[in-house]
Each structure stands twice: as C-alpha cells, then as structure tokens.
Coordinates of C-alpha atoms and ligand atoms in Angstrom, one line a residue:
Chain D
M1 CA 13.6 -13.8 -6.2
D2 CA 11.9 -17.2 -6.4
Q3 CA 8.2 -16.6 -7.0
D4 CA 7.2 -19.8 -5.1
Y5 CA 8.3 -18.2 -1.8
E6 CA 6.9 -15.3 0.2
I7 CA 9.1 -13.1 2.3
V8 CA 7.9 -12.1 5.7
I9 CA 9.6 -9.1 7.4
G10 CA 9.1 -7.4 10.8
L11 CA 11.2 -4.4 11.8
E12 CA 12.4 -3.2 15.1
V13 CA 13.5 0.4 14.8
H14 CA 15.5 2.3 17.5
V15 CA 15.2 6.0 17.3
E16 CA 17.1 8.6 19.4
L17 CA 14.8 11.1 21.0
A18 CA 15.6 14.8 20.5
T19 CA 16.3 15.7 24.2
D20 CA 19.1 17.9 25.5
S21 CA 19.9 15.5 28.4
K22 CA 20.0 11.8 28.9
I23 CA 17.1 9.6 29.9
F24 CA 18.0 9.0 33.6
C25 CA 20.8 11.6 34.3
P26 CA 21.5 15.2 33.3
C27 CA 24.5 14.5 31.0
P28 CA 24.3 16.1 27.5
T29 CA 23.3 14.0 24.5
A30 CA 25.2 16.1 21.9
F31 CA 26.8 14.1 19.1
G32 CA 30.5 14.1 18.5
A33 CA 32.0 15.0 21.9
P34 CA 35.4 13.5 22.7
P35 CA 35.2 10.0 24.3
N36 CA 33.9 9.8 27.9
T37 CA 33.3 13.5 28.4
Q38 CA 29.5 13.3 28.7
V39 CA 29.3 10.8 31.5
C40 CA 28.4 10.9 35.2
P41 CA 28.1 8.3 38.1
V42 CA 24.6 7.4 37.0
C43 CA 25.3 6.6 33.3
L44 CA 28.6 5.0 34.2
G45 CA 26.6 2.7 36.5
L46 CA 28.6 3.5 39.6
P47 CA 27.3 1.9 42.8
G48 CA 24.9 4.0 45.0
T49 CA 23.5 6.0 42.2
L50 CA 19.8 6.3 41.3
P51 CA 18.2 7.1 37.9
V52 CA 15.6 9.8 37.6
L53 CA 13.4 9.9 34.4
N54 CA 13.7 12.9 32.1
R55 CA 10.1 14.1 31.7
Q56 CA 10.8 15.2 28.1
V57 CA 11.6 11.6 27.2
L58 CA 8.1 10.6 28.2
V59 CA 6.5 13.5 26.3
L60 CA 8.4 12.8 23.1
A61 CA 7.7 9.0 23.4
I62 CA 4.0 9.8 23.7
R63 CA 4.2 12.2 20.8
A64 CA 5.7 9.4 18.7
A65 CA 3.1 6.9 19.8
L66 CA 0.2 9.3 19.0
A67 CA 1.7 10.2 15.6
L68 CA 1.9 6.5 14.9
E69 CA -1.8 6.1 15.9
A70 CA -0.8 3.9 18.8
T71 CA -2.6 3.9 22.2
P72 CA -0.5 5.1 25.1
A73 CA -0.8 2.9 28.2
E74 CA -2.5 4.2 31.3
H75 CA 0.2 2.6 33.4
T76 CA 3.7 1.9 32.2
K77 CA 6.9 0.9 33.9
F78 CA 10.6 0.3 33.3
D79 CA 12.3 -3.1 33.5
R80 CA 15.8 -4.4 33.6
K81 CA 17.1 -6.4 30.7
N82 CA 20.1 -8.3 32.0
Y83 CA 23.2 -9.2 30.0
F84 CA 26.9 -8.7 30.1
Y85 CA 28.5 -6.6 27.5
P86 CA 31.2 -4.0 27.9
D87 CA 29.1 -1.3 26.3
L88 CA 26.6 -1.7 29.2
P89 CA 28.2 -0.5 32.4
K90 CA 25.4 -1.7 34.8
A91 CA 25.3 -5.1 33.2
Y92 CA 21.6 -4.4 32.5
Q93 CA 19.8 -2.0 30.2
I94 CA 16.8 -0.1 31.5
S95 CA 14.1 -0.9 29.0
Q96 CA 10.4 -1.8 29.0
F97 CA 9.1 -5.3 28.9
D98 CA 5.5 -6.3 29.7
Q99 CA 4.0 -2.8 30.1
P100 CA 5.3 -0.8 27.2
L101 CA 4.6 2.9 26.6
A102 CA 2.1 2.2 23.8
L103 CA 0.5 -0.5 21.8
R104 CA -1.1 -1.0 18.4
G105 CA -0.2 1.7 15.9
I106 CA -0.4 2.0 12.1
I107 CA 1.9 3.2 9.4
E108 CA 0.4 3.5 5.9
I109 CA 3.0 2.9 3.2
T110 CA 2.8 3.3 -0.6
T111 CA 3.3 0.2 -2.7
P112 CA 3.0 -0.4 -6.4
A113 CA -0.3 -2.2 -5.6
G114 CA -1.6 0.9 -3.7
P115 CA -1.6 2.0 -0.1
K116 CA -0.9 -0.7 2.6
R117 CA -1.4 -0.4 6.3
I118 CA 1.5 -1.9 8.4
R119 CA 0.6 -2.7 12.0
I120 CA 2.8 -1.5 14.8
T121 CA 3.0 -3.9 17.8
R122 CA 4.4 -1.6 20.4
V123 CA 6.4 1.5 21.2
H124 CA 8.7 1.5 24.3
M125 CA 11.3 3.6 25.9
E126 CA 14.9 2.5 26.8
E127 CA 18.4 3.8 27.2
D128 CA 21.1 3.5 24.6
A129 CA 24.4 1.6 25.3
G130 CA 27.9 2.9 24.9
K131 CA 30.1 2.7 21.8
L132 CA 32.7 0.0 21.3
L133 CA 35.8 0.7 19.3
H134 CA 37.9 -2.1 17.9
P135 CA 41.4 -0.8 17.3
G136 CA 44.3 -3.0 16.2
A137 CA 43.9 -2.8 12.5
D138 CA 46.4 0.1 12.5
G139 CA 49.0 -2.4 13.6
R140 CA 49.8 -0.7 16.9
L141 CA 51.1 -3.2 19.5
G142 CA 49.1 -3.8 22.6
T143 CA 45.7 -2.8 21.1
A144 CA 45.0 -5.8 18.9
G145 CA 43.7 -7.9 21.8
S146 CA 41.4 -5.3 23.2
S147 CA 38.3 -3.2 22.6
L148 CA 37.9 0.4 23.7
V149 CA 34.7 1.8 25.2
D150 CA 33.3 5.3 25.0
Y151 CA 30.3 5.8 27.3
N152 CA 29.0 9.1 26.0
R153 CA 26.1 7.4 24.3
T154 CA 25.2 5.4 27.4
G155 CA 21.8 6.6 28.7
V156 CA 20.9 8.5 25.5
P157 CA 17.1 8.2 25.3
L158 CA 15.6 5.8 22.6
I159 CA 12.3 4.6 21.6
E160 CA 11.9 1.2 20.0
I161 CA 9.1 0.8 17.5
V162 CA 8.3 -2.8 16.7
S163 CA 6.2 -3.7 13.6
E164 CA 4.1 -6.8 13.1
P165 CA 5.5 -9.2 10.4
D166 CA 3.3 -7.4 7.8
L167 CA 6.0 -6.4 5.3
R168 CA 6.4 -8.7 2.2
S169 CA 9.5 -7.3 0.4
A170 CA 12.6 -5.3 0.8
D171 CA 10.9 -2.5 -1.0
E172 CA 8.0 -2.5 1.5
A173 CA 10.5 -2.4 4.3
Y174 CA 12.2 0.5 2.7
A175 CA 8.9 2.3 2.2
Y176 CA 8.0 1.6 5.9
L177 CA 11.3 3.1 7.1
I178 CA 10.9 6.2 4.9
A179 CA 7.3 6.7 6.2
L180 CA 8.3 6.2 9.8
K181 CA 11.2 8.6 9.5
E182 CA 8.9 11.3 8.0
I183 CA 6.3 10.9 10.7
L184 CA 8.9 11.1 13.5
Q185 CA 10.6 14.1 12.0
Y186 CA 7.3 15.9 11.4
A187 CA 6.3 15.2 15.0
G188 CA 9.6 16.7 16.2
V189 CA 10.4 13.5 18.1
S190 CA 13.8 12.9 16.5
D191 CA 16.0 14.3 13.9
C192 CA 16.4 10.7 12.6
N193 CA 20.0 11.5 11.5
M194 CA 21.3 8.2 10.1
E195 CA 25.0 9.3 10.0
E196 CA 24.9 10.0 13.7
G197 CA 23.1 6.8 14.5
S198 CA 19.8 8.4 15.5
L199 CA 17.9 5.7 13.7
R200 CA 18.9 2.0 13.7
C201 CA 17.1 -1.0 12.6
D202 CA 16.9 -4.8 13.3
A203 CA 15.0 -6.8 10.7
N204 CA 13.3 -10.2 11.4
I205 CA 13.2 -12.1 8.2
S206 CA 11.7 -15.4 7.3
V207 CA 10.5 -17.1 4.1
R208 CA 7.7 -19.6 3.4
L209 CA 6.0 -21.2 0.4
R210 CA 3.2 -19.0 -0.9
G211 CA 0.0 -20.0 0.7
D212 CA 1.5 -21.4 3.8
Q213 CA -0.1 -20.1 7.0
V214 CA 2.7 -20.9 9.4
L215 CA 5.7 -18.5 9.5
G216 CA 9.1 -19.9 8.6
T217 CA 12.0 -19.8 11.0
K218 CA 13.4 -16.3 11.2
A219 CA 16.8 -14.8 11.2
E220 CA 17.4 -11.4 12.7
L221 CA 19.6 -8.9 10.9
K222 CA 21.0 -6.6 13.6
N223 CA 22.0 -3.0 13.9
M224 CA 21.7 -1.5 10.4
N225 CA 21.7 2.2 10.0
S226 CA 21.3 3.0 6.3
F227 CA 18.0 2.5 4.5
K228 CA 19.8 1.4 1.3
H229 CA 21.9 -1.2 3.2
I230 CA 18.8 -2.5 4.9
R231 CA 17.1 -3.0 1.6
S232 CA 20.1 -4.9 0.1
A233 CA 20.6 -6.8 3.4
I234 CA 16.9 -8.0 3.4
E235 CA 17.1 -9.0 -0.3
Y236 CA 20.3 -11.0 0.3
E237 CA 19.0 -12.7 3.5
A238 CA 15.7 -13.7 1.8
R239 CA 17.5 -15.2 -1.1
R240 CA 19.9 -17.0 1.2
Q241 CA 17.0 -18.6 3.1
I242 CA 15.2 -19.6 0.0
R243 CA 18.3 -21.3 -1.3
V244 CA 18.8 -23.1 2.0
L245 CA 15.2 -24.4 1.8
Q246 CA 15.5 -25.3 -1.9
E247 CA 18.6 -27.3 -1.1
G248 CA 16.6 -29.3 1.4
G249 CA 18.1 -27.5 4.4
Q250 CA 16.6 -25.7 7.4
V251 CA 16.9 -22.0 8.3
V252 CA 18.6 -21.6 11.7
Q253 CA 17.1 -19.1 14.1
E254 CA 20.0 -16.7 14.7
S255 CA 21.2 -13.2 14.8
R256 CA 23.2 -12.1 11.8
L257 CA 25.2 -9.0 10.7
W258 CA 25.3 -7.4 7.3
D259 CA 28.6 -6.8 5.6
E260 CA 27.9 -4.0 3.1
E261 CA 31.3 -4.2 1.4
K262 CA 31.1 -7.9 0.7
G263 CA 27.3 -7.8 0.2
V264 CA 26.7 -10.8 2.5
S265 CA 25.2 -11.5 5.9
Y266 CA 26.9 -13.7 8.5
P267 CA 26.0 -15.1 11.9
M268 CA 27.0 -13.2 15.0
R269 CA 29.4 -15.0 17.2
S270 CA 28.0 -14.1 20.5
K271 CA 26.5 -17.0 22.5
E272 CA 22.8 -17.7 22.4
E273 CA 22.4 -17.8 26.2
A274 CA 23.1 -14.1 26.2
H275 CA 19.4 -13.8 25.0
D276 CA 18.1 -15.1 28.4
Y277 CA 17.6 -11.5 29.6
R278 CA 15.7 -12.3 32.9
Y279 CA 13.6 -9.1 32.7
F280 CA 12.3 -7.9 36.0
P281 CA 10.8 -4.5 37.1
E282 CA 13.3 -1.8 37.6
P283 CA 13.1 -1.1 41.4
D284 CA 14.8 2.3 41.1
L285 CA 12.1 3.9 39.0
P286 CA 8.6 4.3 40.2
V287 CA 5.7 3.4 37.8
I288 CA 4.3 6.0 35.5
T289 CA 0.6 6.9 35.1
I290 CA -0.2 8.7 31.8
S291 CA -3.3 10.8 32.3
A292 CA -5.8 11.5 29.5
E293 CA -5.1 15.2 29.9
M294 CA -1.4 14.7 29.2
C295 CA -2.2 12.7 26.1
E296 CA -4.8 15.2 25.0
A297 CA -2.3 18.1 25.4
I298 CA 0.4 16.3 23.5
S299 CA -2.1 15.3 20.8
Q300 CA -3.2 18.9 20.4
S301 CA 0.4 20.0 19.9
L302 CA 1.1 17.6 17.1
P303 CA 1.4 19.2 13.7
E304 CA -0.4 18.0 10.5
L305 CA 1.4 14.7 9.7
P306 CA 2.9 13.8 6.3
Q307 CA 0.0 11.6 5.0
A308 CA -2.6 14.3 5.8
R309 CA -0.5 17.1 4.5
R310 CA 0.1 15.2 1.2
Q311 CA -3.6 14.8 0.7
R312 CA -4.3 18.4 1.5
F313 CA -1.6 19.6 -1.0
R314 CA -3.1 17.5 -3.7
Q315 CA -6.6 18.9 -3.2
K316 CA -5.9 22.5 -2.1
Y317 CA -3.1 23.2 -4.6
T318 CA -4.1 20.7 -7.3
L319 CA -0.7 19.2 -7.3
N320 CA 0.0 15.7 -8.7
E321 CA 0.9 12.8 -6.4
Y322 CA 4.5 13.0 -7.2
N323 CA 4.9 16.7 -6.5
A324 CA 2.8 16.5 -3.4
G325 CA 5.0 13.7 -2.2
V326 CA 8.3 15.6 -2.9
L327 CA 7.0 18.8 -1.2
T328 CA 5.8 17.0 1.9
S329 CA 8.8 14.7 2.3
S330 CA 10.0 17.0 5.1
R331 CA 8.1 19.4 7.3
E332 CA 10.6 22.2 6.5
L333 CA 10.2 21.8 2.8
A334 CA 6.4 21.7 3.0
D335 CA 6.5 24.8 5.2
F336 CA 8.8 26.5 2.7
F337 CA 6.3 25.8 -0.1
E338 CA 3.3 27.1 1.9
S339 CA 5.2 30.2 2.8
M340 CA 5.7 30.9 -0.9
V341 CA 2.0 30.4 -1.5
D342 CA 1.3 32.7 1.4
C343 CA 3.5 35.3 -0.4
Q344 CA 1.1 35.1 -3.4
A345 CA 3.1 32.8 -5.6
P346 CA 0.8 30.6 -7.7
A347 CA 1.1 27.0 -6.3
Q348 CA 2.2 25.1 -9.4
A349 CA 4.8 27.7 -10.4
A350 CA 6.0 27.8 -6.7
C351 CA 6.3 24.0 -6.8
N352 CA 8.3 24.0 -10.0
W353 CA 10.8 26.7 -8.9
L354 CA 11.2 25.1 -5.5
T355 CA 11.6 21.5 -6.5
V356 CA 13.4 21.9 -9.8
E357 CA 15.6 25.0 -9.4
L358 CA 16.2 25.4 -5.6
L359 CA 16.2 21.8 -4.6
G360 CA 18.3 21.0 -7.7
K361 CA 21.0 23.4 -6.5
L362 CA 20.7 22.4 -2.8
N363 CA 20.9 18.7 -3.5
A364 CA 23.9 19.2 -5.8
E365 CA 25.7 20.8 -2.9
G366 CA 24.4 18.4 -0.3
R367 CA 22.6 21.1 1.5
R368 CA 19.2 20.9 3.2
I369 CA 16.2 23.3 2.7
T370 CA 16.9 24.8 6.1
Q371 CA 20.3 25.8 4.8
S372 CA 19.0 27.5 1.7
P373 CA 20.5 30.9 0.9
V374 CA 17.2 31.9 -0.8
G375 CA 14.2 32.3 1.5
P376 CA 10.6 31.5 0.6
E377 CA 9.6 35.2 0.4
H378 CA 12.3 36.0 -2.2
L379 CA 11.6 32.9 -4.3
A380 CA 7.9 33.7 -4.2
E381 CA 8.8 37.2 -5.4
L382 CA 10.8 35.8 -8.3
V383 CA 7.9 33.6 -9.3
R384 CA 5.5 36.5 -9.1
M385 CA 7.8 38.6 -11.3
I386 CA 7.8 35.9 -14.0
E387 CA 4.1 35.2 -13.7
S388 CA 3.2 38.9 -14.1
G389 CA 5.5 39.2 -17.1
K390 CA 7.9 41.6 -15.4
I391 CA 10.8 39.3 -16.4
S392 CA 10.9 36.4 -18.7
G393 CA 11.3 32.8 -17.5
K394 CA 14.8 32.7 -19.0
I395 CA 15.9 35.8 -17.2
G396 CA 14.2 34.3 -14.1
K397 CA 16.8 31.6 -14.1
Q398 CA 19.6 34.1 -14.4
V399 CA 18.1 36.1 -11.5
F400 CA 17.7 32.9 -9.5
A401 CA 21.3 32.0 -9.9
E402 CA 22.3 35.4 -8.7
M403 CA 19.9 35.2 -5.7
Y404 CA 21.4 31.9 -4.8
Q405 CA 24.9 33.2 -5.0
S406 CA 24.5 36.6 -3.3
G407 CA 21.4 36.3 -1.2
R408 CA 20.1 39.5 -2.8
T409 CA 16.4 40.0 -3.5
P410 CA 15.1 39.4 -7.0
E411 CA 13.8 43.0 -7.2
D412 CA 17.2 44.4 -6.4
I413 CA 18.9 42.2 -9.0
V414 CA 16.4 43.0 -11.7
A415 CA 16.5 46.7 -11.0
K416 CA 20.3 47.0 -10.7
Q417 CA 21.1 44.9 -13.8
G418 CA 18.2 46.3 -15.9
L419 CA 16.7 42.9 -16.5
S420 CA 13.1 43.9 -16.5
Q421 CA 11.2 42.5 -19.4
I422 CA 10.6 45.0 -22.2
S423 CA 6.9 45.3 -22.8
D424 CA 6.9 48.8 -24.2
P425 CA 5.6 48.3 -27.8
G426 CA 7.4 51.4 -29.0
V427 CA 10.8 50.0 -27.9
L428 CA 10.1 46.6 -29.2
E429 CA 8.9 47.8 -32.6
K430 CA 12.3 49.6 -32.9
V431 CA 14.2 46.4 -32.2
V432 CA 12.0 44.4 -34.5
D433 CA 12.5 46.8 -37.3
E434 CA 16.3 46.7 -36.9
V435 CA 16.3 42.9 -37.0
L436 CA 14.1 42.9 -40.1
A437 CA 16.3 45.4 -41.8
A438 CA 19.3 43.1 -41.2
H439 CA 17.5 40.0 -42.5
P440 CA 15.9 40.6 -45.9
G441 CA 16.4 36.9 -46.8
P442 CA 14.3 35.3 -44.1
I443 CA 11.6 37.9 -44.7
A444 CA 11.3 36.8 -48.4
E445 CA 11.3 33.1 -47.3
Y446 CA 8.4 33.8 -44.9
R447 CA 6.4 35.6 -47.4
N448 CA 7.0 32.7 -49.8
G449 CA 5.2 30.5 -47.3
K450 CA 8.1 29.2 -45.2
T451 CA 6.5 30.4 -42.0
Q452 CA 9.0 28.6 -39.7
T453 CA 11.3 31.4 -40.4
M454 CA 9.3 33.4 -37.9
G455 CA 11.0 31.4 -35.1
F456 CA 14.4 32.4 -36.3
L457 CA 13.4 36.1 -36.4
V458 CA 11.9 35.9 -32.9
G459 CA 15.2 34.4 -31.7
R460 CA 17.1 37.3 -33.3
V461 CA 14.9 39.9 -31.6
M462 CA 15.3 38.1 -28.2
Q463 CA 19.0 38.1 -28.7
A464 CA 19.1 41.8 -29.7
S465 CA 17.2 42.6 -26.5
Q466 CA 19.5 40.4 -24.3
G467 CA 16.6 38.1 -23.6
K468 CA 14.5 40.9 -22.1
A469 CA 11.9 41.4 -24.8
N470 CA 8.4 40.1 -24.0
P471 CA 8.3 37.1 -26.3
K472 CA 4.5 37.4 -26.7
L473 CA 4.7 41.0 -27.8
V474 CA 7.6 40.3 -30.1
N475 CA 5.6 37.6 -31.9
Q476 CA 2.7 39.9 -32.3
I477 CA 4.7 42.8 -33.7
L478 CA 6.7 40.5 -36.0
K479 CA 3.6 38.9 -37.4
E480 CA 2.1 42.3 -38.0
R481 CA 5.1 43.5 -39.9
L482 CA 5.6 40.3 -41.9
D483 CA 2.0 39.9 -42.9
R484 CA 1.7 43.5 -44.0
Chain W
M1 CA 9.4 -31.7 45.1
P2 CA 12.2 -29.2 44.8
E3 CA 12.1 -26.8 41.8
I4 CA 15.8 -25.8 42.0
T5 CA 18.2 -28.4 40.8
E6 CA 22.0 -28.1 40.5
E7 CA 21.4 -27.6 36.8
T8 CA 19.3 -24.5 37.5
V9 CA 22.0 -23.1 39.7
K10 CA 24.7 -23.8 37.1
K11 CA 22.7 -22.0 34.5
I12 CA 21.9 -19.0 36.7
S13 CA 25.5 -18.7 37.8
R14 CA 26.6 -18.8 34.1
L15 CA 24.2 -16.1 33.2
A16 CA 25.4 -14.0 36.2
N17 CA 29.0 -14.5 35.3
L18 CA 29.7 -16.3 38.6
R19 CA 32.0 -19.2 38.9
L20 CA 30.8 -21.6 41.6
D21 CA 32.6 -24.7 42.8
A22 CA 30.8 -27.9 43.6
D23 CA 30.4 -27.0 47.3
E24 CA 28.9 -23.6 46.5
T25 CA 26.6 -25.1 43.8
A26 CA 25.2 -27.5 46.4
R27 CA 24.8 -24.8 49.0
F28 CA 23.1 -22.4 46.6
T29 CA 20.8 -25.1 45.3
E30 CA 19.5 -25.4 48.9
H31 CA 19.4 -21.7 49.5
L32 CA 17.4 -20.9 46.4
E33 CA 15.0 -23.7 47.1
K34 CA 14.4 -22.1 50.5
V35 CA 13.7 -18.8 48.8
L36 CA 11.2 -20.4 46.5
E37 CA 9.7 -22.3 49.4
Y38 CA 9.0 -18.9 51.1
M39 CA 7.5 -17.6 47.8
R40 CA 5.2 -20.6 47.7
K41 CA 4.0 -19.7 51.2
L42 CA 3.3 -16.1 50.1
N43 CA 1.4 -17.5 47.1
Q44 CA -1.1 -19.1 49.4
L45 CA -2.4 -15.6 50.4
D46 CA -5.7 -14.7 48.9
T47 CA -4.9 -11.6 46.8
T48 CA -8.2 -11.4 45.0
G49 CA -9.1 -7.8 44.3
I50 CA -5.7 -6.5 45.1
P51 CA -4.2 -4.7 42.0
Q52 CA -0.9 -6.0 40.7
T53 CA 2.0 -3.7 41.3
A54 CA 5.6 -3.6 40.3
H55 CA 6.6 -1.5 43.3
A56 CA 6.1 -1.5 47.0
L57 CA 6.2 2.3 47.2
P58 CA 3.0 4.3 46.5
K59 CA 4.9 6.8 44.5
Q60 CA 4.5 7.4 40.8
N61 CA 5.5 10.0 38.1
V62 CA 8.8 10.9 39.6
W63 CA 10.8 12.8 37.1
R64 CA 13.0 15.8 36.3
E65 CA 13.0 18.4 33.6
D66 CA 15.2 18.1 30.5
Q67 CA 18.1 20.1 31.8
V68 CA 21.8 19.5 31.2
L69 CA 24.3 19.5 34.1
P70 CA 28.0 18.9 33.8
G71 CA 29.0 15.3 34.7
L72 CA 32.4 14.0 35.6
D73 CA 35.8 15.2 34.3
R74 CA 37.2 12.6 32.0
S75 CA 40.1 11.8 34.3
E76 CA 37.5 11.2 37.1
A77 CA 35.4 9.1 34.8
L78 CA 38.3 6.9 33.8
A79 CA 39.7 6.7 37.4
G80 CA 37.9 3.4 38.0
A81 CA 38.8 1.8 34.7
P82 CA 40.8 -1.4 34.8
D83 CA 42.8 -0.1 31.9
V84 CA 42.7 3.1 29.8
R85 CA 43.8 3.8 26.2
D86 CA 43.0 6.7 23.9
D87 CA 40.7 8.3 26.6
C88 CA 38.6 5.1 26.6
F89 CA 38.0 2.2 28.9
R90 CA 40.0 -0.7 27.6
V91 CA 38.5 -4.2 27.8
P92 CA 39.3 -7.6 26.4
R93 CA 38.6 -7.7 22.7
I94 CA 34.9 -8.2 21.8
I95 CA 34.1 -10.1 18.6
E96 CA 30.9 -10.0 16.8
Ligands
ZN501 ZN1 25.2 10.7 33.1

C-alpha cells in the first residue's frame, strides 16, 4: 500500500436478531426452509395487511445498543424506505431514518499500536428483504431471462450498526468486525452465523493524502458476508482508488460489488436514482417510547462482555493476553473454562488442556465447544489427576483421547485400564533394579562420569512400566542406586 | 411562484414507476402544486410549543410477543404470482 495515502473506512453491519418470529408478523425466521413456506399476507406485502412490532426485536435491539455503549432513544419510530426491487414485495422497506433506536456507541479494538476506540454512529431496526436466485447457468431453457424470488427472509428482523469513518486499514476493519461479533454473541442478540447470512457488511472506503483533513470521495462495497473477503475487498478497493488518484483520475462515488474468485471489485449496474429513497414516517406503526425502567432491566440482564471478561481473566487467573483472548473469544468457551476452574482445576493447566488438547481436536473436526463430547467437569477431573500425580501427563493425553472418543469419565478410564501412576517406592525399586540388571553398560558409563546416561535409563524404566511410573520417583531411585 | 414543475413530476413518476403522458404530466403538475399550496397554508399556523409528532394517533408501544404462527400454504402464497418456477416467484431477470 502506498505510504503517502491514508485509507478511511466506515462500516455498516446488518445483523439478524435471534427471534423466533419475524419483526412485523408471526412467520418463523428459521433458516433453510423450502422457498416461500415461511410467508404470510403481511410479509408478502398483500393489500389490507398491517404490521405489528415483535416486542422481542425491540428488546434485543436495545440489548445490542447497550452492549455497544450506545444510548437508546427515548422516542423512536419506523420509516419507509422506498425503492423498487423484486426482493421487496411492498416496494418499501420498513426501516428507521431520523429517529433511530440508539446513537453514539463505542467498540474498542486491538491494533498493533495498542487499543483503539471506534465510534458507532447509530443502531437502528429494520426488516430484511427476500432472496433472489438467478438460475439459467444450468442451461435450462426459459429460465435464463428471469430471476426467482424466495420471500422466506422478508421481514426477518435486523439491526444495522453504522460506524464513524474511524477505521484506517483493512486489518482494523477486520478487528472491528471480530469485536462486534463477539459482543453481539455475548449479549445473546444474534448468533452472527456468517454462513446463514446472519451478519452482512457494507464498507464505505475512501483514500486521501496523509495529513489531508477533507475526506476523499468514497465508494461503497456492498453486501459482503465473510470477514476474510471483507478484508481482501477493502485492501483491493483502497489500492484501486490510490492508483486512480496517482494516475491523475478521480474516484467515482458509487456502489461496488466484490468478486472473491477474481479478486476484484466492480461497479453495480443498478441506477443511481434508486438511491432517492424518499423516507417518510411509517403510518402503520405507532411510535415507540423506551422507558428508563426498560433500559435498566435490559442492562441488568446483560452478561459480562468480552472486553471486561478478558481483563478479569488476566487478573484473576494470571493468564497472558493471548490465552485470555482465546478463552474469551466466545461466551461458551469462557464459561467452559470457568466451569473447569469451579471444579478445582488449576487455571493455567485448565487453560492448556482446554485450548491445546480439546480445542485442537474440536477445530480439526470443525466442531464448536458446545458440541464437545467432553464436558468441563470431566476435563477438570483429568487435569486434577495429572496435577495430583495420580497419572502422568503422558498418560493424561492417552486418557483424554479415550474420553473424547467414548465420552467416559477419566476416573473410569484410569481405573479400568490400570493407568494410575505408580508411586509405590517398593514397586518402582523392583522395576528399576530389573532395568539396571539388564543394562550393565550404561551403568558403567554413568559411573565413569557420562551422567547423560541417566536419561536413557529413566526412559527404559518408563517403558517397562508402560508410562505409568512416577518420573520424579524413578529419577530419585535411579540416582540413589547409581550413586551408591 | 410554483414549486412543482413538469420536471419534478417527471422525476417523481420515474421514482414511482409510473408512466405519464404529456397530458397527465401537466395535470399532475397542477394537482401537486395545489397540494403544496394547502401545505403552505397549514405552515402559517403558529405551532410554537406543540411537540413534533410522526403520527396523528395518540397511541404508542403497540406490539406483540415473539410467537410463531403458521402463515400461508405455499400454493396460496404463490397464487398471486405473475409467474412461478421452482416454488418461487418468477420475475424479469435482475442484474447486479
Ligand atoms: Zn409473515
């Protein structure tokens, strides 16, 4: 990236709220239903119907606003955003214009230069549109000239979160999205499932010479739903604009789409006048007054948020920044860890077993912590067995693999397979003596000053005990015998 | 001085997906100007101290609980479609 230029990015993120029914009608919001099976006269925009607000939409939207440190409005209302598009059966989208749900929030992100606070302009509620399918590529006659519409998504509740143009690189935009997703998931506002389109992002991008106070002309990258794609799209778009300027041209204000396969952005072909939305107050929906009591109750029910939890993990459990970050990346994972600690597993060991062994396995299989076959109590029990010396760390891994496979408790596995660590000196002395009797050579070497031989002999003893011997005791006994 | 010109009417009709002929354009230019005329009259009222409102009704906080109810059968939903294919509404191709 050319160092003379500064990139300025603002993001508009659309997030699907985790409700059972749609925002203005009782149709289900479940993902993946066959086309046009979750529709009714209201969301199909049939004449004579009236929308009624789903109260849970308001509750979740306020939750999101509070979690983002934004201030909910005392009075808020819905407006009509008018445009013609086949995915919008009413020819208007019910959204919010001049009295949005909440204003002025903050998301703190981590950058190489330290923490940075990104301002949020506003949070508002709106309904989603339907889904357009463009068949024809399959070569079937009669479909090439048409698009197909599935209205199941129409009326699914969304919030739009608009940031100030405070982001200065694709990496910062990426960090912002990760932080936003974590907060919304913690707050239980949305599952933020990218594959199902629960989180989509538009990026406003402009470039300017470093030191310039005026913003450059922006282009808007529309409708991206993968964080990685967003990062590459922003990088590409910024480079494109810099090149245009360097070649003496001007950036055109326009909407563009990202083609991930080709790695390029290109202008949308829809007409500009479509952006004259002629907002006006939605006459079918009365205004909303948000009481202080309602805000207070919602605020009380918010869980500890990622940033605060990360800080607490570092202090309370003396974990390093990296580990605290990994453990708090989702609420479920952080809960799992704290359940282990509640079950008396020492924090650092619990962190290691959870993040290295369990997450390693789960990630390899594409499973989430909530789908783990090993629960926090059992993993904590395993950690305790190792810490107390009942089994060795090496055997621990073996037991863990078995737990993961069978779902059995570590105690059960250790007992049934006789894996307990041997710490009985009498038993160990016998094994040590057998090993020494079989290896006169190394003994002589050791006594001639080649003390490294000790390691070899310890290995032999461990092997003879199938890994069950207490290594500390083995060392002790061996040393005694050899130095005699 | 009129605020509504034929150009305004042409723009509004384009945004509203309406095709007006020359006669209609002239007629609506006059009509819309009369509507604005009336608004100008309303604007003369002294509304100092009257809070701004988006609605005429004194109602607020009308909502329902988050409860799913069955909607239309697909065949009913598609009954009004101009054309149907693969259980979807079929429309002229949209390009992006
Ligand atoms: Zn519906």
